[in-house]
mmCIF file of N, CA and C and ligand atoms in Angstrom:
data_model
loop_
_atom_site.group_PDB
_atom_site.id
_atom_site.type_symbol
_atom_site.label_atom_id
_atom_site.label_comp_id
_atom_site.label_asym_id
_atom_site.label_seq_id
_atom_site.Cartn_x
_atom_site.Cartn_y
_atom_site.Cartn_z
ATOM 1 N N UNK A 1 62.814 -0.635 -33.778
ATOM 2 C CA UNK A 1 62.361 -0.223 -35.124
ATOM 3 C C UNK A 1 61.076 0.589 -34.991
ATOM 4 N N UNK A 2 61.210 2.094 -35.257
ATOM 5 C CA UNK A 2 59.991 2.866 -34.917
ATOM 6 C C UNK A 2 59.206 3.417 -36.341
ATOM 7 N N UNK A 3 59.608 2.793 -37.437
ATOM 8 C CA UNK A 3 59.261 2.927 -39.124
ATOM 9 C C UNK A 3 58.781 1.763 -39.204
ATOM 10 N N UNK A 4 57.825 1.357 -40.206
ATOM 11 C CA UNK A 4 57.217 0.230 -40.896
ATOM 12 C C UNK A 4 57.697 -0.105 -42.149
ATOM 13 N N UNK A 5 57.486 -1.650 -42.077
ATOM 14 C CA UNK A 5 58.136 -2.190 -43.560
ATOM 15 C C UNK A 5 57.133 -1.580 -44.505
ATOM 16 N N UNK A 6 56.007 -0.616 -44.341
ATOM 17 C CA UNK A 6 55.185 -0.277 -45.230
ATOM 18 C C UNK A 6 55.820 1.086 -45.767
ATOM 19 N N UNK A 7 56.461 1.276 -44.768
ATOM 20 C CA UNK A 7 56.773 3.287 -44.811
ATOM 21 C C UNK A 7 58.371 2.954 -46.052
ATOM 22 N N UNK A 8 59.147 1.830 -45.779
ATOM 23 C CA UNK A 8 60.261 1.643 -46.464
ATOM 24 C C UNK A 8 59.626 1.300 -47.476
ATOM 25 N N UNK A 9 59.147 0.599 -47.792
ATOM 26 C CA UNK A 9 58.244 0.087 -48.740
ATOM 27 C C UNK A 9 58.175 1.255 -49.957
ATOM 28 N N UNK A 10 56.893 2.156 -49.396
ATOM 29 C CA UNK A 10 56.802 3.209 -50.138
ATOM 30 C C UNK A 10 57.844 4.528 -50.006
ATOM 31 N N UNK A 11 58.555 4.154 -49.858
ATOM 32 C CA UNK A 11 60.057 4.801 -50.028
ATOM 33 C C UNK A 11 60.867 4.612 -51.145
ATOM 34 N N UNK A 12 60.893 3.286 -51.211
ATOM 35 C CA UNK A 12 61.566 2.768 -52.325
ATOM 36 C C UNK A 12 60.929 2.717 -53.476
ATOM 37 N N UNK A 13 59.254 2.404 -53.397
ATOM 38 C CA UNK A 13 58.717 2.965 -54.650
ATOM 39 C C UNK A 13 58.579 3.513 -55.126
ATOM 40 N N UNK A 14 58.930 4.906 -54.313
ATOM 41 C CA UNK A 14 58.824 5.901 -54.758
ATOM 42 C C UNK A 14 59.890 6.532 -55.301
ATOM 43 N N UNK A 15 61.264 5.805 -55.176
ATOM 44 C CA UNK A 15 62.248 6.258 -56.189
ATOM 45 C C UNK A 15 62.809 5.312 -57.525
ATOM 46 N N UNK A 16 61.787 4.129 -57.176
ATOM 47 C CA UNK A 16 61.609 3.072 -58.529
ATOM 48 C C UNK A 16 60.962 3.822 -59.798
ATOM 49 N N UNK A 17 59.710 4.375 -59.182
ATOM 50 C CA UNK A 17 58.746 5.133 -59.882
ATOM 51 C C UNK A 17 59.229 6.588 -61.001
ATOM 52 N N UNK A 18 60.128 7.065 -60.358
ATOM 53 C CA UNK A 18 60.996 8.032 -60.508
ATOM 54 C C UNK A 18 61.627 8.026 -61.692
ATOM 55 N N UNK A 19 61.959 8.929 -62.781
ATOM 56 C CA UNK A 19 62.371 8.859 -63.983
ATOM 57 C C UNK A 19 64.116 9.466 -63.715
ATOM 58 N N UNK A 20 64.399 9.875 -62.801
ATOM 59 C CA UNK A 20 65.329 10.838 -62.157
ATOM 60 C C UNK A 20 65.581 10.700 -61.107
ATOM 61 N N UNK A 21 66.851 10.981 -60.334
ATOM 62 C CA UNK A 21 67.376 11.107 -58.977
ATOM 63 C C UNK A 21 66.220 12.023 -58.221
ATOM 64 N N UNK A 22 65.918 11.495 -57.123
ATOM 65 C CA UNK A 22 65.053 12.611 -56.114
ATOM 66 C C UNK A 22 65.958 12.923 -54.829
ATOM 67 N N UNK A 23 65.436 13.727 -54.568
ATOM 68 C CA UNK A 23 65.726 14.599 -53.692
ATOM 69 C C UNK A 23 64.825 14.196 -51.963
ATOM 70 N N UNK A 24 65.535 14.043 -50.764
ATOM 71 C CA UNK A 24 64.326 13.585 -49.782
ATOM 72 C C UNK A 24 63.312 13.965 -49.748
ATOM 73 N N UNK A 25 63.067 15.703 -49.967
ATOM 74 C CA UNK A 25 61.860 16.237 -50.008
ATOM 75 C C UNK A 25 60.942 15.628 -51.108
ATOM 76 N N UNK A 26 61.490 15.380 -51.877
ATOM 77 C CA UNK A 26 60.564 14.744 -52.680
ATOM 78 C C UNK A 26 60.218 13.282 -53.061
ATOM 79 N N UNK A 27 61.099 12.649 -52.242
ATOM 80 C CA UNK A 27 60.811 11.421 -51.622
ATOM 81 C C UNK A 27 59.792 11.318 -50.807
ATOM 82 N N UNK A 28 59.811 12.268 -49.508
ATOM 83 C CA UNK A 28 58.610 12.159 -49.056
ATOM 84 C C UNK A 28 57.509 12.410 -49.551
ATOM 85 N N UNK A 29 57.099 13.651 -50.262
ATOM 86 C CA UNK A 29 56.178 13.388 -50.861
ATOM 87 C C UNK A 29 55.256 12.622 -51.764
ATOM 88 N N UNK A 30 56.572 11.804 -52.864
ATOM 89 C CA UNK A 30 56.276 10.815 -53.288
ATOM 90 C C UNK A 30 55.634 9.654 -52.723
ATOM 91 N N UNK A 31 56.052 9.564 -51.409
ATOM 92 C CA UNK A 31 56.046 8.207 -50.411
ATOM 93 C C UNK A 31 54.432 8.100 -49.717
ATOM 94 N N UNK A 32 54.554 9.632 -49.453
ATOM 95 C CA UNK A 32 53.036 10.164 -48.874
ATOM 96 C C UNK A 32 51.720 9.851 -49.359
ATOM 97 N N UNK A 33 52.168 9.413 -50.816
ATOM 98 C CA UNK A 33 51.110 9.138 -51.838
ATOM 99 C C UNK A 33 50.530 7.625 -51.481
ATOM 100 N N UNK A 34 51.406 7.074 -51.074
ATOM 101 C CA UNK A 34 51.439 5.943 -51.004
ATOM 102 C C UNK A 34 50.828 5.094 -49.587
ATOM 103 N N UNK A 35 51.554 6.114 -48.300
ATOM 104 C CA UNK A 35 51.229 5.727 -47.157
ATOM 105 C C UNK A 35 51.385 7.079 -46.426
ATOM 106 N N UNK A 36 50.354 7.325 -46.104
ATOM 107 C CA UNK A 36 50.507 8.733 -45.531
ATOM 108 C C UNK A 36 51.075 8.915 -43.755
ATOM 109 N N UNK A 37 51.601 10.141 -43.579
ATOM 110 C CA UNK A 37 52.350 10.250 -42.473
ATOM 111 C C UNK A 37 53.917 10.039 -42.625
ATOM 112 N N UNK A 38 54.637 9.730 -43.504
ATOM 113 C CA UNK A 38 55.924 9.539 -43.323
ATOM 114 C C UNK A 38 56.444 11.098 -43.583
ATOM 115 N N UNK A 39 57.497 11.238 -42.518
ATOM 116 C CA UNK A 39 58.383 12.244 -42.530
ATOM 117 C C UNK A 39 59.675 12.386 -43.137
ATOM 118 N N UNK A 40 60.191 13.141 -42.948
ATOM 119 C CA UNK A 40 61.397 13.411 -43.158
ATOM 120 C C UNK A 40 62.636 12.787 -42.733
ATOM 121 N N UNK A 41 62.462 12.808 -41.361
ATOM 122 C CA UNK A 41 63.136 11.784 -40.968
ATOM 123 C C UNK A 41 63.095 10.520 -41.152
ATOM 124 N N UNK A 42 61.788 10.136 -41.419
ATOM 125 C CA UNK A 42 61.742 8.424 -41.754
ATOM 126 C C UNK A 42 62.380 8.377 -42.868
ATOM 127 N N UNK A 43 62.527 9.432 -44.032
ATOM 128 C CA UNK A 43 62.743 9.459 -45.177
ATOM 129 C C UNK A 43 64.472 8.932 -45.030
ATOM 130 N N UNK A 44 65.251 9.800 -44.161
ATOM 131 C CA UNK A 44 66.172 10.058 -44.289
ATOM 132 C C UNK A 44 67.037 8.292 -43.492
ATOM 133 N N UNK A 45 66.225 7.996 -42.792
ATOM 134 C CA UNK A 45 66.507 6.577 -41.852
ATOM 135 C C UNK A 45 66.079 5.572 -42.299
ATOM 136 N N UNK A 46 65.255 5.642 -43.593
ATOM 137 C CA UNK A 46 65.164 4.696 -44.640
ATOM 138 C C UNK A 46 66.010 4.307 -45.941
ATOM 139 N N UNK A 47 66.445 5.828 -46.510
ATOM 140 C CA UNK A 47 67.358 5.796 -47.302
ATOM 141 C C UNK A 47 68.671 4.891 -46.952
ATOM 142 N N UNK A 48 69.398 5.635 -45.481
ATOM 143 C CA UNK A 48 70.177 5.058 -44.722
ATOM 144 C C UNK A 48 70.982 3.535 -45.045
ATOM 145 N N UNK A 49 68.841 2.805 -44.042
ATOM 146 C CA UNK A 49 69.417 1.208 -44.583
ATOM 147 C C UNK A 49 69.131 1.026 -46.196
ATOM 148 N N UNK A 50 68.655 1.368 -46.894
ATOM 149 C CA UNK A 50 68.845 1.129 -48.461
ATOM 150 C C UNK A 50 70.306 1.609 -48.770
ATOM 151 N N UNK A 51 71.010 2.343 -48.671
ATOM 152 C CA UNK A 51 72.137 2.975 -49.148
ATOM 153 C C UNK A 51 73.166 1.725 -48.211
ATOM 154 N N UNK A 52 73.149 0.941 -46.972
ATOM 155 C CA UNK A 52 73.945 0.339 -46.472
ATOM 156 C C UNK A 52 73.752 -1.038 -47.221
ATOM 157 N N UNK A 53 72.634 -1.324 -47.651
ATOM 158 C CA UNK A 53 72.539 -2.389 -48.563
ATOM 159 C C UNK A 53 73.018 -2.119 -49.931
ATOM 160 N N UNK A 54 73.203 -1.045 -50.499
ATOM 161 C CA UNK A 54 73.138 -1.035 -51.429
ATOM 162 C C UNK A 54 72.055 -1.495 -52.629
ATOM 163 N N UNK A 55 71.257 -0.841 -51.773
ATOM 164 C CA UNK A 55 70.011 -0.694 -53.067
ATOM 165 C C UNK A 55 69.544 0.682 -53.313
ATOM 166 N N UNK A 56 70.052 1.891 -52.907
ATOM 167 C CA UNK A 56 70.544 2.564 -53.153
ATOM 168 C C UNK A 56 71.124 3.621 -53.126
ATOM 169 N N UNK A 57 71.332 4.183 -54.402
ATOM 170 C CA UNK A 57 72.735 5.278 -54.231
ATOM 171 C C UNK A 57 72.588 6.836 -54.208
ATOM 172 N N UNK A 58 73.229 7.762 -53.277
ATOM 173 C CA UNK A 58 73.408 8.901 -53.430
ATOM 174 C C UNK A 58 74.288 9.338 -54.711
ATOM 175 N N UNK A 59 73.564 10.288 -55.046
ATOM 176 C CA UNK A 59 74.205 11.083 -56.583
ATOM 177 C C UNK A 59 74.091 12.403 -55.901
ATOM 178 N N UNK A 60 75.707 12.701 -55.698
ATOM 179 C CA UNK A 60 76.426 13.893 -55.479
ATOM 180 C C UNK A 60 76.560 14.779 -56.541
ATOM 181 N N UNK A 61 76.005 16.056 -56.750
ATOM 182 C CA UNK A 61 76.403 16.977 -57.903
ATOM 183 C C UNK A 61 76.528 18.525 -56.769
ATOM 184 N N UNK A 62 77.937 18.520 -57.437
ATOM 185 C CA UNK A 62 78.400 20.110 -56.456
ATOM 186 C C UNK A 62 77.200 20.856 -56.787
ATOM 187 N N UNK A 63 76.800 22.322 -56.424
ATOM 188 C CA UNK A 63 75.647 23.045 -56.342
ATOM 189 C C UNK A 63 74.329 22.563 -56.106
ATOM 190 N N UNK A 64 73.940 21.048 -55.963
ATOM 191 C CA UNK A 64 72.804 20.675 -56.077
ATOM 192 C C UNK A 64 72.367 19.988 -54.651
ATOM 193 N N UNK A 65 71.523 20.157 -54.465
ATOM 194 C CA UNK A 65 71.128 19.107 -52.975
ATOM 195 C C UNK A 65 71.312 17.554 -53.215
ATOM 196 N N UNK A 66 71.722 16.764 -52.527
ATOM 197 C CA UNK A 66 72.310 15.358 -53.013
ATOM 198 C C UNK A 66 70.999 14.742 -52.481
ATOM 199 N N UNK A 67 70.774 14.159 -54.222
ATOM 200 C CA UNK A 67 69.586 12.980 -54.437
ATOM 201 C C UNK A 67 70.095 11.823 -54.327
ATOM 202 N N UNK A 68 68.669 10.759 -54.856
ATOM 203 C CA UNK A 68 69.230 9.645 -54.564
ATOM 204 C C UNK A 68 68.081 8.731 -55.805
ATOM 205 N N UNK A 69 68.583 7.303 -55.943
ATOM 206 C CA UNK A 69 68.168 6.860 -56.884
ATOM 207 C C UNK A 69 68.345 4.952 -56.811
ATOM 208 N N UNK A 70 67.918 4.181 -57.071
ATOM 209 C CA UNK A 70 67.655 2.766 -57.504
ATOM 210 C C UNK A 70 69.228 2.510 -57.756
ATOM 211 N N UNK A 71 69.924 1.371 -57.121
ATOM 212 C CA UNK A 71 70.983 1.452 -57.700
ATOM 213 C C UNK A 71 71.242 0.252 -58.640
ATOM 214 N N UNK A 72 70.354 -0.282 -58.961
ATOM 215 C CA UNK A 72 70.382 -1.328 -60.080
ATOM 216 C C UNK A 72 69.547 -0.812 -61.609
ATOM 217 N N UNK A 73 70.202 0.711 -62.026
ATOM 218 C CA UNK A 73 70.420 1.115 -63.430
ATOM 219 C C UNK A 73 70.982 0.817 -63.753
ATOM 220 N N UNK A 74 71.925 0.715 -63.633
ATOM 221 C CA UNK A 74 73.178 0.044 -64.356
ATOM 222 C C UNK A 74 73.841 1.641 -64.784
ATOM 223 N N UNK A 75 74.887 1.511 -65.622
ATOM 224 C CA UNK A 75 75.783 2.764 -65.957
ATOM 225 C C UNK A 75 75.189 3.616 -66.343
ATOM 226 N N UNK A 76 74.660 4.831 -66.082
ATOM 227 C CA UNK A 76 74.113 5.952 -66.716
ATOM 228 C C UNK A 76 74.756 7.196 -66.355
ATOM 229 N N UNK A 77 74.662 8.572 -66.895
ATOM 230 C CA UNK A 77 74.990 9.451 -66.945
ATOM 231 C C UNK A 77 73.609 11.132 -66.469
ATOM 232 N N UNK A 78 74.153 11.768 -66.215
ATOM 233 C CA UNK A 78 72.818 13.005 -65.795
ATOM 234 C C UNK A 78 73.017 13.836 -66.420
ATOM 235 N N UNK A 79 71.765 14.573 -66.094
ATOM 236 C CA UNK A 79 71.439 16.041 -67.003
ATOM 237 C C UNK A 79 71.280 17.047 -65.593
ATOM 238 N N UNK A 80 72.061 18.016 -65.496
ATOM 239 C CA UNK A 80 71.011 18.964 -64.678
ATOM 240 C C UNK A 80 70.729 20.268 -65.118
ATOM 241 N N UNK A 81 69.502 20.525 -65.046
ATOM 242 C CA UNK A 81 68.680 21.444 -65.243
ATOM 243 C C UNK A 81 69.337 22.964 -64.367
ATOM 244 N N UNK A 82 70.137 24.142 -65.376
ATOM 245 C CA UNK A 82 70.558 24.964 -64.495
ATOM 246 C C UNK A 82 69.320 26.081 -63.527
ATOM 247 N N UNK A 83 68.136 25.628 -64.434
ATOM 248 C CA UNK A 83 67.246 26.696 -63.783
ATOM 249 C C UNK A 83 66.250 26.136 -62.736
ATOM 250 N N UNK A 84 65.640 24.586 -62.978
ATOM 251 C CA UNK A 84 65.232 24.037 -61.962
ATOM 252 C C UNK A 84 66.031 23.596 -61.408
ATOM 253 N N UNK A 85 67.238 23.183 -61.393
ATOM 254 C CA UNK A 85 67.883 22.000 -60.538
ATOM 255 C C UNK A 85 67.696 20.844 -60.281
ATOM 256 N N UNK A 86 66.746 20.094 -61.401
ATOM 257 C CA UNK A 86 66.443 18.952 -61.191
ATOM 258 C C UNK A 86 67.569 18.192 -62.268
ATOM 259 N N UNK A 87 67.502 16.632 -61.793
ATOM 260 C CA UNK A 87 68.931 16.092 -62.315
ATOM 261 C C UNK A 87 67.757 14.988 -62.762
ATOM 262 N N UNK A 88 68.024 14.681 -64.211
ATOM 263 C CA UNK A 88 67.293 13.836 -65.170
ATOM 264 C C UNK A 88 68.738 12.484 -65.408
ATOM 265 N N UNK A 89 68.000 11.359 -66.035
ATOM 266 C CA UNK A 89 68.999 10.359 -66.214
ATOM 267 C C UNK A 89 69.105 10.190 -67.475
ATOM 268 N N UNK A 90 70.157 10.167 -68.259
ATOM 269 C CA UNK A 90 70.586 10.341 -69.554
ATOM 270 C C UNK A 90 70.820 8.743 -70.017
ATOM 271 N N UNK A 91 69.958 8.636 -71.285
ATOM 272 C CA UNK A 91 70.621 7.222 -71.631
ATOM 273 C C UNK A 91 72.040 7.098 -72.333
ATOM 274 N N UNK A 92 72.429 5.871 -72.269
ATOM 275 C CA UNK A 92 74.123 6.131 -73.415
ATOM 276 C C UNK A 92 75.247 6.442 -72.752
ATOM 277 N N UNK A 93 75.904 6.852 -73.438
ATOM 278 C CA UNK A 93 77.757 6.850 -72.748
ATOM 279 C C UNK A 93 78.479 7.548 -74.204
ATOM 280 N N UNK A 94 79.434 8.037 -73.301
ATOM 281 C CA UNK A 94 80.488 8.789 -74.343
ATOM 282 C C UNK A 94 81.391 7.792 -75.202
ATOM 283 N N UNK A 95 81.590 7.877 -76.272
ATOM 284 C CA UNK A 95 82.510 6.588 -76.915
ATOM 285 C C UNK A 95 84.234 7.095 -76.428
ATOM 286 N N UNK A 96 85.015 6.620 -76.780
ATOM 287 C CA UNK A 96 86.527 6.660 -77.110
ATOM 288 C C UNK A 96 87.191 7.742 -75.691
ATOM 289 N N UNK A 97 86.869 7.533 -74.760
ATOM 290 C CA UNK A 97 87.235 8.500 -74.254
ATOM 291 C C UNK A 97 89.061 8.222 -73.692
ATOM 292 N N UNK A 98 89.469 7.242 -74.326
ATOM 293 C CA UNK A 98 90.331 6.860 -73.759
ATOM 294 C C UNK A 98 90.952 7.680 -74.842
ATOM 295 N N UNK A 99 90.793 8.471 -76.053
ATOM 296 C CA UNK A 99 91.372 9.375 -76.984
ATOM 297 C C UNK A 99 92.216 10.535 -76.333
ATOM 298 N N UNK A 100 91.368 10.886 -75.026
ATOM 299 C CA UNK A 100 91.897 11.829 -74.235
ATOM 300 C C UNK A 100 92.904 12.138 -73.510
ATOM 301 N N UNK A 101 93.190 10.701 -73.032
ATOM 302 C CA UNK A 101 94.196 10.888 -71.905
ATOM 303 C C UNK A 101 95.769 10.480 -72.594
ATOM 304 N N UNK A 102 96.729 10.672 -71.998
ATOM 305 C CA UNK A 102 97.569 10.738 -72.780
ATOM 306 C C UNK A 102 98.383 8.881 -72.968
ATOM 307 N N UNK A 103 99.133 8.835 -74.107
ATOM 308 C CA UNK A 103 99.529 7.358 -74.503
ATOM 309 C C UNK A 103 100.253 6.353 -72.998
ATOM 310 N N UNK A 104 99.787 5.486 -72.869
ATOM 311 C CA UNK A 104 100.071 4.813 -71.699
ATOM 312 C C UNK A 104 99.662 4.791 -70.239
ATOM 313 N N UNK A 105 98.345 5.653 -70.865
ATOM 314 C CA UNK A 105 97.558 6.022 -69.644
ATOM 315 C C UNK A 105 96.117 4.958 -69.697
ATOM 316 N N UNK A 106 95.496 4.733 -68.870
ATOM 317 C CA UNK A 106 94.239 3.509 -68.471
ATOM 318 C C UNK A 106 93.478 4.151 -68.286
ATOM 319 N N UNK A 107 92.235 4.680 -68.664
ATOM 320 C CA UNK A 107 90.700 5.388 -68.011
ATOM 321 C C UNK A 107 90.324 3.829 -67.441
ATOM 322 N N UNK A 108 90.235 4.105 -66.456
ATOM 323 C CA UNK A 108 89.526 2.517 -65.796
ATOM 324 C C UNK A 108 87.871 2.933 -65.418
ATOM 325 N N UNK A 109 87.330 4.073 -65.833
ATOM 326 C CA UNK A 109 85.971 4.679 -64.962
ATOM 327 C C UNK A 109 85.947 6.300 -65.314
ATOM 328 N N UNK A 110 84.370 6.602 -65.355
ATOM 329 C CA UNK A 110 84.514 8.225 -65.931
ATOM 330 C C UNK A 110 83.031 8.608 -64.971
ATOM 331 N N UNK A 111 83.422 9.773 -65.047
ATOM 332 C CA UNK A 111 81.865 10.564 -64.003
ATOM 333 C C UNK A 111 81.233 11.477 -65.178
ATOM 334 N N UNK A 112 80.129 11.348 -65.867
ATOM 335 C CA UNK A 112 80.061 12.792 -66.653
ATOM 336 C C UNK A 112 78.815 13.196 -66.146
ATOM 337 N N UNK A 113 78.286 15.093 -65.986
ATOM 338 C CA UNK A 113 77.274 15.457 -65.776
ATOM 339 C C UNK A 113 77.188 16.420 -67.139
ATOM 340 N N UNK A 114 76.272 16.431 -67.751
ATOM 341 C CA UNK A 114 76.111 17.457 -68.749
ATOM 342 C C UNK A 114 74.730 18.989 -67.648
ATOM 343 N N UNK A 115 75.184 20.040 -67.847
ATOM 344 C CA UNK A 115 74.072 20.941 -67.968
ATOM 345 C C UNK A 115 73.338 21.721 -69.066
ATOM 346 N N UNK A 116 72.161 22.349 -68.455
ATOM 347 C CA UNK A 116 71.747 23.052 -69.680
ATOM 348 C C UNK A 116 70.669 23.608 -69.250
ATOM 349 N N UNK A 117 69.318 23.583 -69.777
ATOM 350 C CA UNK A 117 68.173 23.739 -69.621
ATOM 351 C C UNK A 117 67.204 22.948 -69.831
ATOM 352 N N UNK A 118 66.092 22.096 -69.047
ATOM 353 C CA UNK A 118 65.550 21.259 -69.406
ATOM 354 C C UNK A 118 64.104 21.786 -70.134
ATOM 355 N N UNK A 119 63.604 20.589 -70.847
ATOM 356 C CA UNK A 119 61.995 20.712 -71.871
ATOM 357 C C UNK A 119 61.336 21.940 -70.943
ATOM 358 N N UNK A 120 60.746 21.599 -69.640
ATOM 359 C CA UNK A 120 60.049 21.999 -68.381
ATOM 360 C C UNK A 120 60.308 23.511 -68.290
ATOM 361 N N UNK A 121 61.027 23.961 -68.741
ATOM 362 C CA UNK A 121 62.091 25.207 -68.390
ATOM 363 C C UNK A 121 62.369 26.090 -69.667
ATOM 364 N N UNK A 122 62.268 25.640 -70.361
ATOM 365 C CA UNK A 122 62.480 26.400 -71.981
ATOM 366 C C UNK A 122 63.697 25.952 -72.434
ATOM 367 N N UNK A 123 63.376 26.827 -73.660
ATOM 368 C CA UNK A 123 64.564 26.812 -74.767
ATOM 369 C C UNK A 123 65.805 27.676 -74.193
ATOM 370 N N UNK A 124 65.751 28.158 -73.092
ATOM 371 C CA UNK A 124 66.797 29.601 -73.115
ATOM 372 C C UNK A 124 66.375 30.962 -73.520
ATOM 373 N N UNK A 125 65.292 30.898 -73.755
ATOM 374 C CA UNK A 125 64.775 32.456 -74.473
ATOM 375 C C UNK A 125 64.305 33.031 -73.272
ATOM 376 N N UNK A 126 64.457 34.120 -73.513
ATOM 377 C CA UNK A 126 63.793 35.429 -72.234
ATOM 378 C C UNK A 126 64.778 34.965 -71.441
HETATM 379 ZN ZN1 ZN B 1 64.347 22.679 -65.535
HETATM 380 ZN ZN1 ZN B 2 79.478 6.473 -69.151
#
């Protein structure tokens, strides 16, 4: 073991802390705040055993660099930002979606990402 329970430590706080999925790069930096010197790689060999425990989870979004996040939210849904690329966590859930699929069919589970433009980024103007 060439990482410290301090360096995991502030690893994980640093995506507790987090309002949103992060990204490693910004894991480390986050982490840095905390205990300085952790890299990238520690970043990435920390996530690792959190993700084998399941504490936590990678959030895959095609075009986006795959973040990661606390996996005891419970059900939530994302936002991503088309101009930063940052992926925000949406409270709530879609109602009735079982309206959709056709009669005799089961939704047992749904993935939704909404995009757009976030506060940070504007309205869309210019
Ligand atoms: Zn944005
Ligand atoms: Zn949902």
């Amino acid at each position: 073991m060439s990482y410290s329970t301090r360096q995991r430590e502030a690893i994980l706080n640093t995506l507790r802390r987090a309002d949103r999925p992060l990204t490693p790069q910004e894991i480390r930096e986050g982490a840095n705040a905390d205990s300085a010197g952790i890299g990238l790689a520690t970043v990435y060999r920390a996530l690792k055993t959190f993700m084998a425990r399941k504490e936590v989870l990678l959030v895959e979004i095609p075009g986006n660099p795959p973040c990661y996040e606390p996996a005891d939210r419970g059900h939530h849904h994302h936002f991503v930002c088309d101009r930063c690329r940052h992926i925000f966590d949406l409270r709530g859930c879609v109602q009735d979606l079982d309206t959709l699929v056709p009669r005799d069919f089961s939704v047992q589970r749904h993935d939704i990402t909404l995009y757009g433009v976030c506060a940070a980024c504007g309205t869309g103007e210019g």
